[in-house]
Short mmCIF file of C-alpha atoms in Angstrom, two decimals:
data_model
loop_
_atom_site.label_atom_id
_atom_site.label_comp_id
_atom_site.label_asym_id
_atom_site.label_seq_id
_atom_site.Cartn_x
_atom_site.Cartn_y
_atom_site.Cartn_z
CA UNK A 1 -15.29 15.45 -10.48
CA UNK A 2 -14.85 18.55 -8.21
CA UNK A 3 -12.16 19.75 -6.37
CA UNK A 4 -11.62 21.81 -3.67
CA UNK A 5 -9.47 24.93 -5.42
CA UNK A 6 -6.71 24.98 -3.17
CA UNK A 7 -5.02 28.39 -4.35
CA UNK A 8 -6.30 30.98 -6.73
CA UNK A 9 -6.97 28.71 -9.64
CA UNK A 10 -4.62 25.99 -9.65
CA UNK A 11 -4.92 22.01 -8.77
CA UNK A 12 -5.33 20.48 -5.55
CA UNK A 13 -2.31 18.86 -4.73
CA UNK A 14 -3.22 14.89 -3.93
CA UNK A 15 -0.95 12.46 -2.08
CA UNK A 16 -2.12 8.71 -2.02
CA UNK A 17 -1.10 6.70 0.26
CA UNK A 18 -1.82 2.93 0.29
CA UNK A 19 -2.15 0.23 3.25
CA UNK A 20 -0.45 -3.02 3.04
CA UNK A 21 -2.23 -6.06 3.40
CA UNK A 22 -1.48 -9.03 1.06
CA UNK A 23 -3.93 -10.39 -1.69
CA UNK A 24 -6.56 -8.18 0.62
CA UNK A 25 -4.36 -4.95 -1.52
CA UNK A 26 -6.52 -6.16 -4.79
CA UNK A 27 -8.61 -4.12 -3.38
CA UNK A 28 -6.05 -1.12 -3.84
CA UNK A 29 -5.96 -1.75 -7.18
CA UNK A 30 -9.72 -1.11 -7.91
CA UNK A 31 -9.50 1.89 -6.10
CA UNK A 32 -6.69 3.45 -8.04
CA UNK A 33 -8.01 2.31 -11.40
CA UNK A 34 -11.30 4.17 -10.58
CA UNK A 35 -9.71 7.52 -9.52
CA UNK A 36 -7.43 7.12 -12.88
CA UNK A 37 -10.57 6.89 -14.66
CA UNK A 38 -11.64 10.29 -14.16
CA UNK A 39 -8.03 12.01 -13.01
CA UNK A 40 -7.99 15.28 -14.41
CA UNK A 41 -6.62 18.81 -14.52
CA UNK A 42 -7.96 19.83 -11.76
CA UNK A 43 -6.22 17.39 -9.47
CA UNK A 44 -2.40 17.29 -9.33
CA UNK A 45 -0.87 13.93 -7.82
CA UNK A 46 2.00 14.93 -6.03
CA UNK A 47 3.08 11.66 -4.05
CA UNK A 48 2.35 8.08 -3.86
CA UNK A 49 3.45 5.90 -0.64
CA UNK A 50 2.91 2.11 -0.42
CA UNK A 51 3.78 -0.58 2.13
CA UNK A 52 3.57 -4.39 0.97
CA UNK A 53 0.95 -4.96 -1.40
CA UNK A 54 0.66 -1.38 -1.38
CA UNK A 55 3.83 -0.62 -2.30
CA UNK A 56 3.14 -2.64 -5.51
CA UNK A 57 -0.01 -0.66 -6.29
CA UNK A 58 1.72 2.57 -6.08
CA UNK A 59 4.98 1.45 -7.87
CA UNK A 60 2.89 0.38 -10.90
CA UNK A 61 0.46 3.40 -10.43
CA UNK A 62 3.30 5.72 -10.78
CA UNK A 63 5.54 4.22 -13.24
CA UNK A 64 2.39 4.12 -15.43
CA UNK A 65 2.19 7.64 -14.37
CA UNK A 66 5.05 8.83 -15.50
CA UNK A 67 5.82 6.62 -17.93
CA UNK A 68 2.57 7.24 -20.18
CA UNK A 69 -0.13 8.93 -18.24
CA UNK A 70 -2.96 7.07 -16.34
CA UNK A 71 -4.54 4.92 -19.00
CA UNK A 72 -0.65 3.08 -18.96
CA UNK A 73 -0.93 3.17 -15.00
CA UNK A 74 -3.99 1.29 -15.01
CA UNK A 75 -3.23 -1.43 -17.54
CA UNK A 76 0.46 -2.10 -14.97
CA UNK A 77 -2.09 -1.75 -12.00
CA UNK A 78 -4.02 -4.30 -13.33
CA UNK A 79 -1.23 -6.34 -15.22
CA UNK A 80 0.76 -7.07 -11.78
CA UNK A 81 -2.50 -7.81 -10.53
CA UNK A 82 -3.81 -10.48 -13.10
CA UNK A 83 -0.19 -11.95 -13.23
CA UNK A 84 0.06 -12.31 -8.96
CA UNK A 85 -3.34 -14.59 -9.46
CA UNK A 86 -2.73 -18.16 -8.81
CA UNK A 87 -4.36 -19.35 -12.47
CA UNK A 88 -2.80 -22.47 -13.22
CA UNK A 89 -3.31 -26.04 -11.90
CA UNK A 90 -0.26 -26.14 -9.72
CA UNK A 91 -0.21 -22.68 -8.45
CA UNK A 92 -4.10 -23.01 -7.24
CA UNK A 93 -2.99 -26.44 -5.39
CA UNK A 94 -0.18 -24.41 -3.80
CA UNK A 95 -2.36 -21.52 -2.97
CA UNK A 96 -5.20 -24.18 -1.57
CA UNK A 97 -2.66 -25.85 0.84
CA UNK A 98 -1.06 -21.87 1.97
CA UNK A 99 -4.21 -20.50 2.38
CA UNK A 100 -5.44 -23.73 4.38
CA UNK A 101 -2.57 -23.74 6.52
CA UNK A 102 -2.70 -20.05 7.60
CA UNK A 103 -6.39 -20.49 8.26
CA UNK A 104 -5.42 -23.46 10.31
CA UNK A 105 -3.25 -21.61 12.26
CA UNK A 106 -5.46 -18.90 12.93
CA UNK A 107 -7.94 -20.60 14.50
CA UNK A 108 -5.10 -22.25 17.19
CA UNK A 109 -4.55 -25.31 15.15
CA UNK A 110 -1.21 -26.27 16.61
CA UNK A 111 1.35 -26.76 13.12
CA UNK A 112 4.75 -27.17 13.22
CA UNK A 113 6.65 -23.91 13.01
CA UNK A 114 8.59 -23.71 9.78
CA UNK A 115 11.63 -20.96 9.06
CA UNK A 116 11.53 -19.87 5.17
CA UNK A 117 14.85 -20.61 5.51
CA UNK A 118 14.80 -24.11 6.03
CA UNK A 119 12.35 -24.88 2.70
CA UNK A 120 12.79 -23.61 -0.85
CA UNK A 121 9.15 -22.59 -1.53
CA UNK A 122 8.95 -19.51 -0.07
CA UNK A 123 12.34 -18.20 -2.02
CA UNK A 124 10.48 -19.66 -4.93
CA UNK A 125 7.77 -17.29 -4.37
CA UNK A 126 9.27 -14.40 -3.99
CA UNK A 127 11.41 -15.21 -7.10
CA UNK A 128 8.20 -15.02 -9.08
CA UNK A 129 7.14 -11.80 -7.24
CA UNK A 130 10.67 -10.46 -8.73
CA UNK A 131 9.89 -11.44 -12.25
CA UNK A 132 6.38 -10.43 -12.55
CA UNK A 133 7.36 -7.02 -11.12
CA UNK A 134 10.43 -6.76 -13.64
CA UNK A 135 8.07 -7.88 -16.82
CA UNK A 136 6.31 -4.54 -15.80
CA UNK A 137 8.42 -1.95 -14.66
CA UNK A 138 11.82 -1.37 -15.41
CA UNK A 139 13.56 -0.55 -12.27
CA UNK A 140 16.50 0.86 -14.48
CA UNK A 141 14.63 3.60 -15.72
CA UNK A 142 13.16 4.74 -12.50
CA UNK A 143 15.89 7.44 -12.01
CA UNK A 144 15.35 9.16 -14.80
CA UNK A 145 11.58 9.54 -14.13
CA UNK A 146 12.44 11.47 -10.90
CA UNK A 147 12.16 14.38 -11.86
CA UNK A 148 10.83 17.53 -9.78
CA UNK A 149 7.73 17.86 -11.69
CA UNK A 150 7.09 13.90 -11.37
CA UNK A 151 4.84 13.08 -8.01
CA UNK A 152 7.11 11.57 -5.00
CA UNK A 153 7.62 7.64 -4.96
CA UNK A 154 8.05 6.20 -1.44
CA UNK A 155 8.27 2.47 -0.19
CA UNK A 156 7.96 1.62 2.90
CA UNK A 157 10.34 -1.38 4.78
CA UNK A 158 12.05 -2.10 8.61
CA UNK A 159 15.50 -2.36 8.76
CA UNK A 160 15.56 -5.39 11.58
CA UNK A 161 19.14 -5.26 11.77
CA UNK A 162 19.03 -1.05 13.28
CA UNK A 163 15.53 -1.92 14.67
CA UNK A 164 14.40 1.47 12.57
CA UNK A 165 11.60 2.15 10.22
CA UNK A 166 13.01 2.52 6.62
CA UNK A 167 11.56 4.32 3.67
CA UNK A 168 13.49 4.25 0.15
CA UNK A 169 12.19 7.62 -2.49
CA UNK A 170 12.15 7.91 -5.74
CA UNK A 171 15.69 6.50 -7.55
CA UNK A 172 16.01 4.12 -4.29
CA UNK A 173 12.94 2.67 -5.12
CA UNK A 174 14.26 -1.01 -6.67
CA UNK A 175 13.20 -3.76 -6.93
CA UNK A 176 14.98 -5.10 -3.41
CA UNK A 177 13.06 -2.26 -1.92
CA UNK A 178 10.04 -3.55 -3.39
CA UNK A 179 10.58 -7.21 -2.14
CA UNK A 180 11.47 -5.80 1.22
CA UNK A 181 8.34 -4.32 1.41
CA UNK A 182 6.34 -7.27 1.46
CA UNK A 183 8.86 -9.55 2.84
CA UNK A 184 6.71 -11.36 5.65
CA UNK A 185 9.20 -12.91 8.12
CA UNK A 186 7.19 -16.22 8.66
CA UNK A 187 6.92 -16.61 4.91
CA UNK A 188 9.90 -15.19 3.41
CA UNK A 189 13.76 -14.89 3.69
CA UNK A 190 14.88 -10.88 5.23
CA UNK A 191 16.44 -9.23 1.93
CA UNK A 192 19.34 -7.73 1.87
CA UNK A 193 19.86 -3.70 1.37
CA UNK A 194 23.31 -2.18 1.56
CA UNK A 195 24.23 -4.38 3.81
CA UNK A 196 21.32 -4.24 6.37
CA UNK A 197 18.34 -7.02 6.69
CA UNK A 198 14.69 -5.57 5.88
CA UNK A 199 11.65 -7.03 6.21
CA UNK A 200 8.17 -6.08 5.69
CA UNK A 201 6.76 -2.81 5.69
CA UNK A 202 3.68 -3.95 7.57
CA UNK A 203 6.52 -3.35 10.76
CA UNK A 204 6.91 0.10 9.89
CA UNK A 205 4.82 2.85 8.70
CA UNK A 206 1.68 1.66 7.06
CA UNK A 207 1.67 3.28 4.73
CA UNK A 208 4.59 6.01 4.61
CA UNK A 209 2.78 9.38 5.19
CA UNK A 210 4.70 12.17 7.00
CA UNK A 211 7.60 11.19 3.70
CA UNK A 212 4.84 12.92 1.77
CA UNK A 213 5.03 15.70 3.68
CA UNK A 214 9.07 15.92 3.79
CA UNK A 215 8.80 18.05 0.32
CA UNK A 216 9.38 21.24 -0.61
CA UNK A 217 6.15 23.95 -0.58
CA UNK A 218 5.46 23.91 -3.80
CA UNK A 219 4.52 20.64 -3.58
CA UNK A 220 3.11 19.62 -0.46
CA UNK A 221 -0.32 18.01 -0.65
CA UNK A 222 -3.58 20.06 0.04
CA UNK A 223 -5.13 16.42 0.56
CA UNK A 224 -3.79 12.91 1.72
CA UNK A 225 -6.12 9.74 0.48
CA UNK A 226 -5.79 6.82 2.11
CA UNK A 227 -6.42 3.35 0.77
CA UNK A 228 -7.31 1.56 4.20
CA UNK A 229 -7.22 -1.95 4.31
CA UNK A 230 -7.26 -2.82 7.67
CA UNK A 231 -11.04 -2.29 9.93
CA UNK A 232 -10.95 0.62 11.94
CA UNK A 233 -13.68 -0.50 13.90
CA UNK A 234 -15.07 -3.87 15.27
CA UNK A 235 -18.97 -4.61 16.77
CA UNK A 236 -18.81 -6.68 19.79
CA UNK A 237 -15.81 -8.53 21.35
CA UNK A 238 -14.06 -10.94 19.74
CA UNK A 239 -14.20 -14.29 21.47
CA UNK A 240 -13.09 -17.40 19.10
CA UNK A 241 -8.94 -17.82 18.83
CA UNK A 242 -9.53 -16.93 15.27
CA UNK A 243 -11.57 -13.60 16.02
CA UNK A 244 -9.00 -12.74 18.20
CA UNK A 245 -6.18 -13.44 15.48
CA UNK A 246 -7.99 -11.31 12.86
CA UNK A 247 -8.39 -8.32 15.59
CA UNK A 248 -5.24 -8.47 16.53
CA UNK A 249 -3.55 -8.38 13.15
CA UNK A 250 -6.36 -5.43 12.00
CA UNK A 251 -4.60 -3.44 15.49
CA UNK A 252 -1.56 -4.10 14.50
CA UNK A 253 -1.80 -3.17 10.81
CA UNK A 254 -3.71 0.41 11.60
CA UNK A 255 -1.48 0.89 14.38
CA UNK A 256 1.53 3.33 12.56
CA UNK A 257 -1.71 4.16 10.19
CA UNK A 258 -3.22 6.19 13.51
CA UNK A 259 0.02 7.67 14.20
CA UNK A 260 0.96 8.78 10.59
CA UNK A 261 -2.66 10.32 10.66
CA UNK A 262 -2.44 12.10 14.23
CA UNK A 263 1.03 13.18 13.39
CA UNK A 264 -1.04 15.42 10.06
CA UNK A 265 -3.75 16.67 12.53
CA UNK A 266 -0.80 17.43 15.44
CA UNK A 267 0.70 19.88 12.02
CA UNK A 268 -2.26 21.31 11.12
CA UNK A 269 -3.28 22.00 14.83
CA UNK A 270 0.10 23.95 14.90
CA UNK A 271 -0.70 25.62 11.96
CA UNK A 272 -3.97 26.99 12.74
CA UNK A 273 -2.60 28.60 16.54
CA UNK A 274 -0.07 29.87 14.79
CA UNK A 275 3.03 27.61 15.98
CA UNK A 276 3.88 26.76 12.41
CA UNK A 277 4.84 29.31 10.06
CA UNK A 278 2.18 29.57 7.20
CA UNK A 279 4.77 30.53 4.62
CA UNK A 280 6.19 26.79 5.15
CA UNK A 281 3.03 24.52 6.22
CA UNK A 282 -0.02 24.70 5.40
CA UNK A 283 -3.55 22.34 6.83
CA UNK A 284 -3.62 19.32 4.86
CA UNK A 285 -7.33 17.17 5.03
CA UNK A 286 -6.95 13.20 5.49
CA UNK A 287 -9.32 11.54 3.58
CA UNK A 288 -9.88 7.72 3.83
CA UNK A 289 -11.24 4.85 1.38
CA UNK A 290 -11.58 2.10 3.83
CA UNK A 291 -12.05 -1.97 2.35
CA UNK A 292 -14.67 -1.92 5.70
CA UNK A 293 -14.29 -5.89 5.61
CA UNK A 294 -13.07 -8.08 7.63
CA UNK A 295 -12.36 -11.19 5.78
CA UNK A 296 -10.04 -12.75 7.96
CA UNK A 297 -5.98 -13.38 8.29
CA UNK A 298 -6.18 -16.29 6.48
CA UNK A 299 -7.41 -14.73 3.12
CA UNK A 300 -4.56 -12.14 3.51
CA UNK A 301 -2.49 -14.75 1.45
CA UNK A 302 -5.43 -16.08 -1.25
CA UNK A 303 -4.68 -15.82 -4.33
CA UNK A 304 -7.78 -16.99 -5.97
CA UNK A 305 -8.72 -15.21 -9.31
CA UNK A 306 -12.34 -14.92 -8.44
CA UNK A 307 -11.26 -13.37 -4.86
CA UNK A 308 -8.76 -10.66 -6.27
CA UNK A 309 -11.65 -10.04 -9.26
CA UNK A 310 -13.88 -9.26 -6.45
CA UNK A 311 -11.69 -7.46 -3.94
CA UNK A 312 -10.77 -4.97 -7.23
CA UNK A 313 -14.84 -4.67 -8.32
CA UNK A 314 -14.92 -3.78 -4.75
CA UNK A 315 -12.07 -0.87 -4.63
CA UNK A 316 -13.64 0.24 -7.91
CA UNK A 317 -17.02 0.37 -5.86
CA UNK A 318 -15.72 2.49 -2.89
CA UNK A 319 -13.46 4.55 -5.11
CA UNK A 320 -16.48 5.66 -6.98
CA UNK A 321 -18.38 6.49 -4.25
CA UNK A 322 -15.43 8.43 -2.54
CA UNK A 323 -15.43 11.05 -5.76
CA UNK A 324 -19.35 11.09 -5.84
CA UNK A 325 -19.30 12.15 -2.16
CA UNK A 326 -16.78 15.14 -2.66
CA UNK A 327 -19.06 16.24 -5.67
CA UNK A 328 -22.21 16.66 -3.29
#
């Protein structure tokens, strides 16, 4: 796959960066399996960012990373994936009657409005999200991975006590951070992080960008890919309660997305009149690899095999033709 040379010879410096989205990140997953599959020396990864689901694709991308190279980040890519699927009996029933409900209340079904902290399922849940993420990565060892040379880790969560965005790098990255990441307020309990409340990252930035710029200038990215799973764009006008609900939530999902991204072009803008010193920032091109689905809210939270299986055949699909594209 071709690259664009960046300076004099060596690597383009690459910076992923990957939406949240629930079971609808599967598709992450394909995407960064694919691009493993023909990673090479010509590219150099030099940061990974994930919010939510994202945040597990990139944790498990980069541990694999540095851990054993990218054949051992795609089997944890795909291990966290296979294990998240609700297989069993009991976990499809549960997934059945979730799914159902959220797809009830999307379309203006009026349920009963239900605190995670007044039922155990939903810490029950996120225990298993805990152990599943601990049978693959151990969050001991992550310091000692963080190394200069070793591409940036960021995670992105809200602290709802401050009211701020949050983003934890590198050795902060546990597996709190993790669960924070994807902690849903309607669905799960806030987790606790030196003694502040954080929930989801979808609140924040989704995905973490400008933190990918925060780095010295050695290794600043010459490119920033974005996994996308939110539509950019919609045909028509949305008219049914549960159109609405699915526009609405694709808004709110892309909205830090479209500031993160105009926040890059604002730098390189500066850069190229001159306002920012070239010895210290340099243009950096946004790419995207967009899902360009909209499968609705409710399937945000399926965990169906066969829909995962097809969401990461998918991301393997677009990932594929992303590299063909920048070898025309």
């Amino acid at each position: 796959m071709a690259a664009t040379d960046a300076a004099g010879g060596r690597p383009t410096r690459v910076a992923i960066a990957c939406q949240g989205g629930g079971s609808h990140t599967a598709f992450t997953a394909g995407v960064l399996c694919r691009l493993l599959d023909d990673w090479d020396e010509r590219y150099e990864l030099v940061g990974i960012s994930g919010t939510s689901g994202g945040a597990f694709n990139a944790l498990a991308a980069w541990y694999g990373l540095v851990t054993d190279g990218p054949e051992r980040a795609r089997d944890i890519v795909t291990g966290v994936w296979d294990d998240l699927a609700a297989t069993d009996g009991p976990d499809r029933l549960v997934n059945e009657w979730v799914t159902g409900l959220t797809r009830l209340g999307a379309t203006g079904f009026p349920l009963p409005a239900i605190s995670p902290y007044q039922v155990l399922g939903p810490e029950v849940g996120k225990a298993r999200i805990r152990e599943i993420l601990e049978r693959h990565i151990d969050f001991e060892a992550i310091p000692g991975y963080c190394k200069r040379s070793a591409p940036e880790l960021v995670v992105g969560t809200v602290d709802l006590n401050a009211g701020v965005f949050e983003t934890f790098v590198d050795e902060a990255v546990t597996v709190e951070a993790v669960l924070a990441s994807a902690a849903v307020p309607n669905l799960f309990e806030a987790v606790e992080i030196d003694g502040h409340l954080h929930w989801d990252g979808l609140f924040s930035q989704n995905p973490p960008i400008k933190d990918l710029m925060d780095v010295p200038p050695d290794r600043k990215p010459d490119e920033i890919w974005i996994v996308q799973i939110n539509p950019q764009s919609f045909a028509g006008e949305p008219r049914s309660v549960e159109q609405i609900t699915d526009r609405r939530n694709q808004l709110s999902g892309n909205l830090s997305l479209n500031q993160e991204v105009r926040f890059v072009e604002k730098v390189n803008e500066w850069v190229a009149d001159g306002t920012l010193p070239s010895a210290q920032f340099s243009h950096i091109d946004v790419h995207r690899i967009e899902l360009g689905r909209a499968l609705g809210y409710a399937t945000k939270v399926d965990r169906r095999p066969e829909f995962l299986d097809g969401l990461r055949a998918l991301g393997r699909e677009r990932a594929a033709a992303f590299l063909s594209a920048r070898e025309d």
